[in-house]
Coordinates of N, CA and C in Angstrom, one line a residue:
Chain A
Q11 N -3.4 -19.2 -6.4 CA -2.8 -18.0 -5.9 C -3.5 -16.8 -6.5
V12 N -4.0 -15.9 -5.6 CA -4.7 -14.7 -6.0 C -3.8 -13.8 -6.8
Q13 N -4.4 -13.2 -7.9 CA -3.7 -12.2 -8.7 C -4.6 -11.1 -8.9
L14 N -4.1 -9.9 -9.0 CA -4.9 -8.7 -9.3 C -4.3 -8.0 -10.5
Q15 N -5.2 -7.4 -11.3 CA -4.7 -6.7 -12.5 C -5.5 -5.5 -12.8
E16 N -4.8 -4.3 -12.8 CA -5.5 -3.1 -13.0 C -5.7 -2.8 -14.5
S17 N -6.7 -2.1 -14.8 CA -6.9 -1.7 -16.2 C -7.6 -0.4 -16.3
G18 N -7.4 0.4 -17.4 CA -8.1 1.6 -17.5 C -7.3 2.6 -18.4
P19 N -7.8 3.7 -18.8 CA -7.1 4.7 -19.6 C -5.8 5.2 -19.0
G20 N -4.8 5.3 -19.8 CA -3.5 5.8 -19.2 C -3.4 7.3 -19.3
L21 N -4.4 8.0 -20.0 CA -4.4 9.4 -20.1 C -5.8 10.0 -19.8
V22 N -5.8 10.9 -18.9 CA -7.1 11.5 -18.5 C -6.9 13.1 -18.6
K23 N -7.9 13.7 -19.1 CA -7.9 15.2 -19.2 C -8.2 15.8 -17.9
P24 N -7.6 17.0 -17.6 CA -7.9 17.7 -16.3 C -9.4 18.0 -16.2
S25 N -9.9 17.9 -15.0 CA -11.3 18.1 -14.7 C -12.2 16.9 -15.0
Q26 N -11.7 15.9 -15.7 CA -12.5 14.7 -16.0 C -12.4 13.7 -14.9
T27 N -13.0 12.6 -15.1 CA -13.0 11.5 -14.1 C -12.1 10.4 -14.5
L28 N -11.3 10.0 -13.6 CA -10.4 8.8 -13.8 C -11.2 7.6 -13.4
S29 N -11.1 6.6 -14.2 CA -11.8 5.3 -13.9 C -10.9 4.1 -14.2
L30 N -10.7 3.3 -13.1 CA -9.9 2.1 -13.2 C -10.7 0.9 -12.7
T31 N -10.3 -0.2 -13.2 CA -10.9 -1.5 -12.7 C -9.8 -2.5 -12.3
C32 N -10.0 -3.2 -11.3 CA -9.1 -4.3 -10.8 C -9.8 -5.6 -10.9
A33 N -9.3 -6.5 -11.8 CA -9.8 -7.8 -12.0 C -9.1 -8.8 -11.0
V34 N -9.8 -9.6 -10.3 CA -9.2 -10.5 -9.3 C -9.3 -11.9 -9.9
S35 N -8.2 -12.7 -9.9 CA -8.3 -14.1 -10.3 C -7.6 -14.9 -9.2
G36 N -8.0 -16.2 -9.3 CA -7.4 -17.2 -8.3 C -8.1 -17.1 -7.0
G37 N -9.2 -16.4 -6.8 CA -10.0 -16.3 -5.6 C -11.2 -15.5 -5.8
F38 N -12.2 -15.6 -4.9 CA -13.4 -14.9 -5.0 C -13.5 -13.7 -4.2
I39 N -13.8 -12.6 -4.8 CA -13.9 -11.3 -4.2 C -15.0 -11.3 -3.1
S40 N -15.9 -12.2 -3.3 CA -17.1 -12.2 -2.4 C -16.9 -13.1 -1.2
S41 N -15.7 -13.6 -1.0 CA -15.4 -14.5 0.1 C -15.7 -13.9 1.5
G42 N -15.5 -12.6 1.5 CA -15.7 -11.9 2.8 C -14.5 -11.9 3.7
D43 N -13.4 -12.6 3.3 CA -12.3 -12.6 4.2 C -11.4 -11.4 4.0
Y44 N -11.6 -10.7 3.0 CA -10.6 -9.6 2.7 C -11.4 -8.3 2.3
Y45 N -10.6 -7.2 2.4 CA -11.1 -5.9 1.8 C -10.2 -5.7 0.6
W46 N -10.8 -4.8 -0.3 CA -10.1 -4.6 -1.6 C -9.8 -3.1 -1.7
S47 N -8.5 -2.8 -1.9 CA -8.0 -1.5 -1.7 C -7.4 -0.9 -3.0
W48 N -7.3 0.5 -3.0 CA -6.6 1.2 -4.0 C -5.5 2.1 -3.3
I49 N -4.3 2.1 -3.9 CA -3.2 2.9 -3.4 C -2.6 3.5 -4.6
R50 N -2.1 4.7 -4.5 CA -1.4 5.4 -5.6 C 0.0 5.9 -5.2
Q51 N 0.8 6.1 -6.3 CA 2.2 6.6 -6.0 C 2.5 7.6 -7.1
P52 N 2.5 8.9 -6.8 CA 3.0 9.9 -7.8 C 4.4 9.6 -8.2
P53 N 4.8 10.1 -9.4 CA 6.2 9.9 -9.9 C 7.2 10.3 -8.9
G54 N 8.1 9.4 -8.5 CA 9.2 9.7 -7.6 C 8.8 10.0 -6.2
K55 N 7.6 9.7 -5.8 CA 7.1 10.0 -4.5 C 6.6 8.7 -3.8
G56 N 6.1 8.9 -2.6 CA 5.7 7.8 -1.8 C 4.3 7.3 -2.0
L57 N 3.9 6.3 -1.2 CA 2.6 5.7 -1.4 C 1.5 6.4 -0.7
E58 N 0.3 6.4 -1.2 CA -0.9 7.1 -0.6 C -2.1 6.1 -0.7
W59 N -2.6 5.8 0.5 CA -3.8 4.9 0.5 C -5.0 5.7 0.1
I60 N -5.8 5.2 -0.8 CA -7.0 5.8 -1.3 C -8.2 5.4 -0.6
G61 N -8.3 4.1 -0.4 CA -9.5 3.6 0.4 C -9.7 2.1 0.1
Y62 N -10.8 1.5 0.7 CA -11.0 0.1 0.5 C -12.6 -0.1 0.4
I63 N -12.9 -1.2 -0.2 CA -14.3 -1.6 -0.3 C -14.4 -3.1 0.1
Y64 N -15.5 -3.4 0.7 CA -15.8 -4.8 1.2 C -16.8 -5.4 0.2
Y65 N -16.9 -6.7 0.1 CA -17.7 -7.4 -0.8 C -19.2 -6.9 -0.7
S66 N -19.6 -6.5 0.5 CA -20.9 -6.0 0.7 C -21.2 -4.7 0.2
G67 N -20.1 -4.0 -0.2 CA -20.3 -2.6 -0.8 C -19.9 -1.5 0.2
S68 N -19.6 -1.9 1.4 CA -19.2 -0.9 2.4 C -17.8 -0.4 2.0
T69 N -17.6 0.9 2.2 CA -16.4 1.6 1.8 C -15.8 2.4 2.9
Y70 N -14.5 2.7 2.8 CA -13.8 3.6 3.7 C -12.8 4.3 2.8
Y71 N -12.8 5.6 2.9 CA -11.9 6.5 2.1 C -11.0 7.3 2.8
N72 N -9.8 7.6 2.2 CA -8.9 8.6 2.8 C -9.6 9.9 2.8
P73 N -9.7 10.6 4.0 CA -10.4 11.8 4.1 C -9.9 12.9 3.1
S74 N -8.7 12.9 2.7 CA -8.1 13.9 1.8 C -8.6 13.7 0.4
L75 N -9.2 12.5 0.1 CA -9.7 12.3 -1.3 C -11.2 12.0 -1.3
K76 N -11.8 11.9 -0.1 CA -13.1 11.4 0.1 C -14.2 12.1 -0.8
S77 N -14.0 13.4 -1.0 CA -15.0 14.1 -1.8 C -15.0 13.8 -3.3
R78 N -13.9 13.2 -3.7 CA -13.8 12.9 -5.1 C -13.7 11.4 -5.5
V79 N -13.7 10.6 -4.5 CA -13.5 9.1 -4.8 C -14.8 8.3 -4.6
T80 N -14.9 7.4 -5.5 CA -16.0 6.4 -5.4 C -15.5 5.0 -5.7
L81 N -15.6 4.1 -4.8 CA -15.2 2.7 -5.0 C -16.5 1.9 -5.2
S82 N -16.4 0.9 -6.1 CA -17.6 0.0 -6.3 C -17.0 -1.4 -6.5
I83 N -17.9 -2.3 -6.4 CA -17.5 -3.7 -6.5 C -18.6 -4.5 -7.3
D84 N -18.1 -5.4 -8.2 CA -19.0 -6.2 -9.0 C -18.6 -7.7 -8.7
T85 N -19.3 -8.3 -7.8 CA -18.9 -9.7 -7.4 C -19.2 -10.7 -8.6
S86 N -20.1 -10.4 -9.5 CA -20.4 -11.3 -10.6 C -19.2 -11.4 -11.6
K87 N -18.5 -10.2 -11.7 CA -17.4 -10.2 -12.6 C -16.1 -10.4 -11.8
N88 N -16.2 -10.5 -10.5 CA -15.0 -10.6 -9.6 C -14.0 -9.5 -9.8
Q89 N -14.5 -8.3 -9.8 CA -13.7 -7.1 -10.0 C -14.2 -5.9 -9.1
F90 N -13.3 -5.0 -8.9 CA -13.7 -3.8 -8.2 C -13.2 -2.6 -8.9
S91 N -13.7 -1.4 -8.7 CA -13.4 -0.2 -9.5 C -13.2 1.1 -8.6
L92 N -12.4 2.0 -9.3 CA -12.1 3.3 -8.7 C -12.5 4.3 -9.6
K93 N -13.2 5.3 -9.1 CA -13.5 6.6 -9.9 C -13.0 7.7 -9.0
L94 N -12.2 8.6 -9.7 CA -11.7 9.8 -9.1 C -12.1 11.0 -9.9
S95 N -12.9 11.9 -9.4 CA -13.5 13.0 -10.2 C -12.6 14.2 -10.1
S96 N -12.9 15.1 -11.0 CA -12.2 16.4 -11.1 C -10.7 16.3 -10.9
V97 N -10.1 15.5 -11.8 CA -8.7 15.3 -11.6 C -7.9 16.5 -12.1
T98 N -6.7 16.6 -11.5 CA -5.7 17.6 -11.8 C -4.3 16.9 -12.1
A99 N -3.3 17.6 -12.4 CA -2.0 17.1 -12.7 C -1.5 16.4 -11.4
A100 N -2.0 16.8 -10.2 CA -1.5 16.2 -9.0 C -2.0 14.8 -8.8
D101 N -3.0 14.4 -9.6 CA -3.5 13.0 -9.5 C -2.7 12.1 -10.5
T102 N -1.7 12.6 -11.2 CA -0.9 11.7 -12.0 C -0.1 10.8 -11.1
A103 N -0.2 9.5 -11.4 CA 0.4 8.5 -10.5 C 0.3 7.1 -11.0
V104 N 1.1 6.2 -10.4 CA 0.8 4.8 -10.6 C -0.2 4.4 -9.6
Y105 N -1.3 3.8 -10.2 CA -2.4 3.3 -9.3 C -2.3 1.8 -9.1
Y106 N -2.3 1.4 -7.9 CA -2.3 0.0 -7.5 C -3.6 -0.5 -6.9
C107 N -4.1 -1.6 -7.2 CA -5.1 -2.3 -6.4 C -4.5 -3.3 -5.6
A108 N -5.1 -3.6 -4.5 CA -4.5 -4.6 -3.5 C -5.5 -5.3 -2.7
R109 N -5.2 -6.5 -2.2 CA -6.0 -7.2 -1.3 C -5.6 -6.7 0.1
E110 N -6.6 -6.3 0.9 CA -6.2 -5.8 2.3 C -6.8 -6.8 3.3
T111 N -5.9 -7.2 4.2 CA -6.3 -7.9 5.4 C -6.1 -6.9 6.5
L112 N -7.1 -6.4 7.1 CA -7.0 -5.3 8.0 C -5.8 -5.6 9.0
Y113 N -4.9 -4.8 8.9 CA -4.6 -3.5 8.3 C -3.3 -3.5 7.5
Y114 N -3.2 -4.4 6.5 CA -2.1 -4.4 5.6 C -2.5 -5.0 4.3
M115 N -1.7 -4.7 3.3 CA -2.0 -5.2 1.9 C -1.0 -6.4 1.6
D116 N -1.6 -7.6 1.4 CA -0.7 -8.7 1.2 C -0.6 -9.2 -0.3
V117 N -1.5 -8.7 -1.1 CA -1.3 -9.0 -2.5 C -1.6 -7.7 -3.3
W118 N -0.7 -7.4 -4.2 CA -0.8 -6.2 -5.0 C -0.9 -6.5 -6.5
G119 N -1.6 -5.6 -7.2 CA -1.5 -5.7 -8.7 C -0.2 -5.1 -9.1
K120 N 0.1 -5.1 -10.4 CA 1.4 -4.6 -10.9 C 1.4 -3.1 -11.0
G121 N 0.2 -2.5 -11.0 CA 0.1 -1.1 -11.1 C -0.2 -0.6 -12.5
T122 N -0.9 0.5 -12.6 CA -1.1 1.1 -13.9 C -0.9 2.6 -13.8
T123 N -0.2 3.1 -14.8 CA 0.2 4.6 -14.8 C -0.9 5.4 -15.4
V124 N -1.3 6.4 -14.7 CA -2.3 7.3 -15.2 C -1.8 8.7 -15.2
T125 N -1.8 9.3 -16.4 CA -1.3 10.7 -16.5 C -2.5 11.7 -16.8
V126 N -2.5 12.7 -16.0 CA -3.5 13.8 -16.2 C -2.9 14.9 -17.0
S127 N -3.4 15.1 -18.2 CA -2.9 16.1 -19.1 C -3.8 16.4 -20.2
S128 N -3.8 17.6 -20.7 CA -4.7 17.9 -21.8 C -4.0 17.7 -23.1
Chain B
Q12 N -4.3 13.7 7.8 CA -3.4 12.7 8.5 C -2.0 12.8 7.9
S13 N -1.0 13.2 8.7 CA 0.4 13.4 8.2 C 1.0 12.0 7.9
A14 N 1.9 12.0 7.0 CA 2.7 10.8 6.6 C 3.6 10.5 7.8
L15 N 3.9 9.2 8.0 CA 4.8 8.8 9.0 C 6.2 9.2 8.6
T16 N 7.1 9.4 9.5 CA 8.5 9.9 9.2 C 9.5 8.8 9.2
Q17 N 10.1 8.7 8.0 CA 11.2 7.8 7.8 C 12.4 8.5 7.3
P18 N 13.7 8.0 7.5 CA 14.8 8.6 7.0 C 14.8 8.4 5.5
A19 N 15.3 9.4 4.8 CA 15.3 9.4 3.3 C 16.1 8.2 2.7
S20 N 17.2 8.0 3.4 CA 18.1 6.9 2.9 C 18.9 6.3 4.1
V21 N 19.3 5.1 3.8 CA 20.2 4.3 4.7 C 21.1 3.5 3.8
S22 N 22.2 3.1 4.3 CA 23.1 2.3 3.6 C 23.9 1.3 4.5
G23 N 24.4 0.3 3.9 CA 25.1 -0.7 4.6 C 25.9 -1.6 3.7
S24 N 26.9 -2.3 4.2 CA 27.7 -3.2 3.4 C 27.1 -4.6 3.4
P25 N 27.3 -5.4 2.5 CA 26.9 -6.8 2.5 C 27.3 -7.5 3.8
G26 N 26.3 -8.2 4.4 CA 26.6 -8.9 5.6 C 26.3 -8.1 6.9
Q27 N 26.2 -6.8 6.8 CA 25.9 -6.0 7.9 C 24.4 -6.0 8.2
S28 N 24.0 -5.3 9.3 CA 22.6 -5.1 9.7 C 22.3 -3.7 9.6
I29 N 21.1 -3.3 9.1 CA 20.6 -2.0 9.2 C 19.3 -1.9 9.8
T30 N 18.9 -0.7 10.3 CA 17.6 -0.5 10.8 C 17.0 0.8 10.2
I31 N 15.7 0.6 9.8 CA 15.0 1.8 9.3 C 13.9 2.1 10.3
S32 N 13.8 3.4 10.7 CA 12.9 3.8 11.7 C 11.6 4.4 11.0
C33 N 10.5 4.4 11.7 CA 9.3 4.9 11.2 C 8.5 5.6 12.4
T34 N 8.5 6.9 12.4 CA 8.0 7.6 13.6 C 6.6 8.2 13.3
G35 N 5.7 8.0 14.2 CA 4.4 8.5 14.0 C 4.0 9.2 15.3
T36 N 2.7 9.0 15.7 CA 2.2 9.6 16.9 C 1.3 8.5 17.7
S37 N 0.8 8.9 18.8 CA 0.0 8.0 19.6 C -1.4 7.7 18.8
S38 N -1.7 8.5 17.8 CA -2.9 8.3 17.0 C -2.7 7.2 15.9
D39 N -1.5 6.8 15.7 CA -1.2 5.8 14.7 C -0.3 4.7 15.2
V40 N 1.0 4.9 14.9 CA 2.0 3.9 15.3 C 1.9 3.6 16.8
G41 N 1.9 4.6 17.7 CA 1.9 4.4 19.1 C 0.6 3.8 19.7
G42 N -0.4 3.9 18.9 CA -1.7 3.5 19.5 C -2.2 2.1 19.1
Y43 N -1.5 1.5 18.2 CA -2.0 0.2 17.6 C -0.8 -0.7 17.3
T44 N -1.1 -2.0 17.2 CA -0.1 -3.0 16.7 C -0.3 -3.3 15.3
Y45 N -0.7 -2.3 14.5 CA -0.9 -2.5 13.1 C 0.0 -1.7 12.2
V46 N 1.3 -2.0 12.4 CA 2.4 -1.4 11.5 C 2.8 -2.5 10.6
S47 N 2.9 -2.1 9.3 CA 3.4 -3.0 8.3 C 4.6 -2.4 7.5
W48 N 5.3 -3.2 6.8 CA 6.5 -2.7 6.1 C 6.4 -3.3 4.7
Y49 N 6.8 -2.5 3.7 CA 6.8 -3.0 2.3 C 8.1 -2.7 1.6
Q50 N 8.5 -3.6 0.8 CA 9.7 -3.4 0.0 C 9.3 -3.1 -1.5
Q51 N 10.0 -2.2 -2.1 CA 9.6 -1.9 -3.5 C 10.9 -1.7 -4.3
H52 N 11.1 -2.6 -5.3 CA 12.2 -2.4 -6.2 C 11.7 -1.5 -7.4
P53 N 12.6 -0.8 -8.0 CA 12.3 0.1 -9.1 C 11.4 -0.4 -10.1
G54 N 10.3 0.3 -10.4 CA 9.3 -0.2 -11.4 C 8.4 -1.3 -11.0
K55 N 8.5 -1.7 -9.8 CA 7.7 -2.9 -9.3 C 6.7 -2.5 -8.3
A56 N 5.7 -3.4 -8.1 CA 4.7 -3.1 -7.0 C 5.4 -3.4 -5.6
P57 N 4.9 -2.7 -4.6 CA 5.3 -3.0 -3.2 C 5.1 -4.5 -2.9
K58 N 5.9 -5.0 -2.0 CA 5.8 -6.4 -1.5 C 5.7 -6.3 0.1
L59 N 4.8 -7.0 0.6 CA 4.7 -7.0 2.1 C 5.8 -7.8 2.7
M60 N 6.5 -7.2 3.7 CA 7.6 -7.8 4.3 C 7.3 -8.1 5.8
I61 N 6.6 -7.2 6.5 CA 6.2 -7.3 7.9 C 4.8 -6.8 8.1
Y62 N 4.0 -7.5 8.9 CA 2.7 -7.0 9.2 C 2.5 -7.1 10.8
D63 N 1.6 -6.3 11.3 CA 1.3 -6.3 12.7 C 2.5 -6.2 13.5
V64 N 3.4 -5.2 13.2 CA 4.6 -4.9 13.8 C 5.8 -5.8 13.6
S65 N 5.5 -7.1 13.8 CA 6.7 -8.0 13.8 C 6.4 -9.4 13.1
N66 N 5.3 -9.5 12.4 CA 5.1 -10.8 11.8 C 5.5 -10.9 10.4
R67 N 6.1 -12.0 10.0 CA 6.6 -12.1 8.6 C 5.7 -13.0 7.8
P68 N 5.3 -12.5 6.6 CA 4.4 -13.4 5.8 C 5.3 -14.6 5.3
S69 N 4.5 -15.7 5.0 CA 5.2 -16.9 4.5 C 6.1 -16.5 3.3
G70 N 7.3 -17.0 3.3 CA 8.2 -16.8 2.1 C 9.1 -15.6 2.3
V71 N 8.9 -14.7 3.3 CA 9.8 -13.6 3.5 C 11.0 -14.1 4.4
S72 N 12.2 -13.7 4.0 CA 13.4 -14.2 4.7 C 13.4 -13.8 6.2
T73 N 13.9 -14.7 7.0 CA 14.0 -14.4 8.5 C 15.0 -13.3 8.7
R74 N 15.7 -12.8 7.7 CA 16.6 -11.7 7.9 C 15.9 -10.4 8.2
F75 N 14.6 -10.4 7.9 CA 13.8 -9.2 8.0 C 13.0 -9.3 9.4
S76 N 13.1 -8.3 10.2 CA 12.4 -8.3 11.5 C 11.8 -7.0 11.8
G77 N 10.8 -6.9 12.5 CA 10.1 -5.6 12.9 C 9.9 -5.5 14.4
S78 N 9.9 -4.3 14.9 CA 9.6 -4.0 16.3 C 9.0 -2.7 16.4
K79 N 8.6 -2.4 17.7 CA 8.0 -1.1 17.9 C 8.3 -0.7 19.4
S80 N 8.5 0.6 19.6 CA 8.7 1.2 20.9 C 8.0 2.6 20.9
G81 N 7.0 2.7 21.7 CA 6.3 4.0 21.7 C 5.8 4.3 20.3
N82 N 6.1 5.5 19.9 CA 5.5 6.0 18.6 C 6.4 5.7 17.4
T83 N 7.5 4.9 17.6 CA 8.4 4.6 16.6 C 8.5 3.1 16.3
A84 N 8.3 2.7 15.1 CA 8.5 1.3 14.6 C 9.8 1.2 13.9
S85 N 10.3 0.0 13.8 CA 11.6 -0.2 13.2 C 11.6 -1.5 12.3
L86 N 12.3 -1.4 11.2 CA 12.5 -2.6 10.4 C 14.0 -2.9 10.4
T87 N 14.4 -4.0 10.7 CA 15.8 -4.4 10.8 C 16.1 -5.5 9.7
I88 N 17.1 -5.3 9.0 CA 17.5 -6.3 8.0 C 18.9 -6.8 8.3
S89 N 19.1 -8.0 8.6 CA 20.4 -8.5 9.0 C 21.0 -9.3 7.9
G90 N 22.3 -9.4 7.9 CA 23.0 -10.2 6.8 C 22.7 -9.5 5.4
L91 N 22.8 -8.2 5.3 CA 22.4 -7.5 4.2 C 23.0 -8.1 2.9
Q92 N 22.1 -8.2 1.9 CA 22.4 -8.7 0.6 C 22.1 -7.7 -0.5
A93 N 22.8 -7.9 -1.6 CA 22.6 -6.9 -2.8 C 21.2 -6.8 -3.2
E94 N 20.4 -7.9 -3.1 CA 19.0 -7.9 -3.5 C 18.1 -7.1 -2.6
D95 N 18.6 -6.8 -1.4 CA 17.8 -6.0 -0.5 C 17.8 -4.5 -0.9
E96 N 18.6 -4.1 -1.8 CA 18.6 -2.7 -2.2 C 17.3 -2.4 -2.9
A97 N 16.5 -1.4 -2.2 CA 15.2 -1.1 -2.7 C 14.7 0.0 -1.8
D98 N 13.4 0.5 -2.1 CA 12.8 1.4 -1.2 C 11.9 0.7 -0.3
Y99 N 11.9 1.2 1.0 CA 11.1 0.5 2.0 C 10.1 1.6 2.6
Y100 N 8.8 1.1 2.7 CA 7.8 2.0 3.3 C 7.1 1.3 4.5
C101 N 6.9 2.1 5.5 CA 6.1 1.6 6.6 C 4.7 2.2 6.4
S102 N 3.8 1.5 7.2 CA 2.4 1.9 7.1 C 1.8 1.6 8.5
S103 N 0.8 2.4 8.9 CA 0.1 2.2 10.1 C -1.4 2.5 10.0
Y104 N -2.1 1.8 10.8 CA -3.5 2.1 11.0 C -3.6 3.3 11.9
T105 N -4.7 4.1 11.6 CA -4.8 5.4 12.4 C -6.1 5.4 13.2
N106 N -6.2 6.3 14.1 CA -7.5 6.4 14.9 C -8.6 7.0 14.1
S107 N -8.3 7.4 12.8 CA -9.4 7.8 11.9 C -9.9 6.7 11.1
G108 N -9.4 5.5 11.3 CA -9.8 4.3 10.6 C -9.2 4.2 9.2
T109 N -8.2 5.0 9.0 CA -7.5 5.0 7.7 C -6.1 4.3 7.8
L110 N -5.4 4.2 6.7 CA -4.0 3.7 6.7 C -3.2 4.9 6.2
V111 N -2.0 5.0 6.9 CA -1.1 6.1 6.5 C 0.3 5.5 6.2
F112 N 1.0 5.9 5.2 CA 2.3 5.4 4.8 C 3.4 6.4 5.3
G113 N 4.6 5.9 5.4 CA 5.8 6.7 5.6 C 6.2 7.3 4.3
G114 N 7.1 8.2 4.3 CA 7.6 8.8 3.1 C 8.6 7.9 2.3
G115 N 9.0 6.8 2.9 CA 9.9 5.9 2.2 C 11.4 6.1 2.5
T116 N 12.1 5.0 2.5 CA 13.5 5.0 2.7 C 14.2 4.3 1.6
K117 N 15.2 4.9 1.0 CA 16.0 4.2 0.0 C 17.2 3.5 0.7
L118 N 17.2 2.2 0.5 CA 18.3 1.4 1.1 C 19.4 1.1 0.0
T119 N 20.6 1.5 0.2 CA 21.7 1.3 -0.7 C 22.6 0.2 0.0
V120 N 22.9 -0.8 -0.8 CA 23.9 -1.8 -0.4 C 25.2 -1.5 -1.0
L121 N 26.2 -1.1 -0.2 CA 27.4 -0.6 -0.7 C 28.3 -1.7 -1.3

């Protein structure tokens, strides 16, 4: 059974870059059957789709975040990553990684809380 | 891309049925059969309940069903149980190639 686990700093200073990694176990990220996504949820608010990456490296981003987001994938480590630059307090959220079967997420990580504060 | 519109809250008694609506536009909900629904308990990750408008993943109770008419999708929960109390989010593919979520609906089981 596929499992996803997010990791990364829980605190990021304003204007810096948020970096998170999602480790995939129980399946191969390079299988080509799925896309690998990031979704976030600000405190007390709803979900926001950030984007996805395919094992080939092709990506698709939410236009509202596109200028600041970079997704990457490391098939040798069976993991994928999120970088969000120039963060502000509005980027404070729980960040989830998920397996996406176009166009829904069927397996989610437990989420990791990232706070943007000086 | 604007968020899909869901009621902020709905409630029902055990055993009853409730329906949560999700309204979009012809650029998302109305234009595709790619609407999904997620259940989220407090402090937990979302769980897929319905995909492609009306399909249930393996292991999801048959009490959960989905439908769509025009620009509005719906999630119906029949035989309401205490464990169904949670937040529910709809999601749709859009003509921009992105996914958009609804604002979420808090379900209270009275």
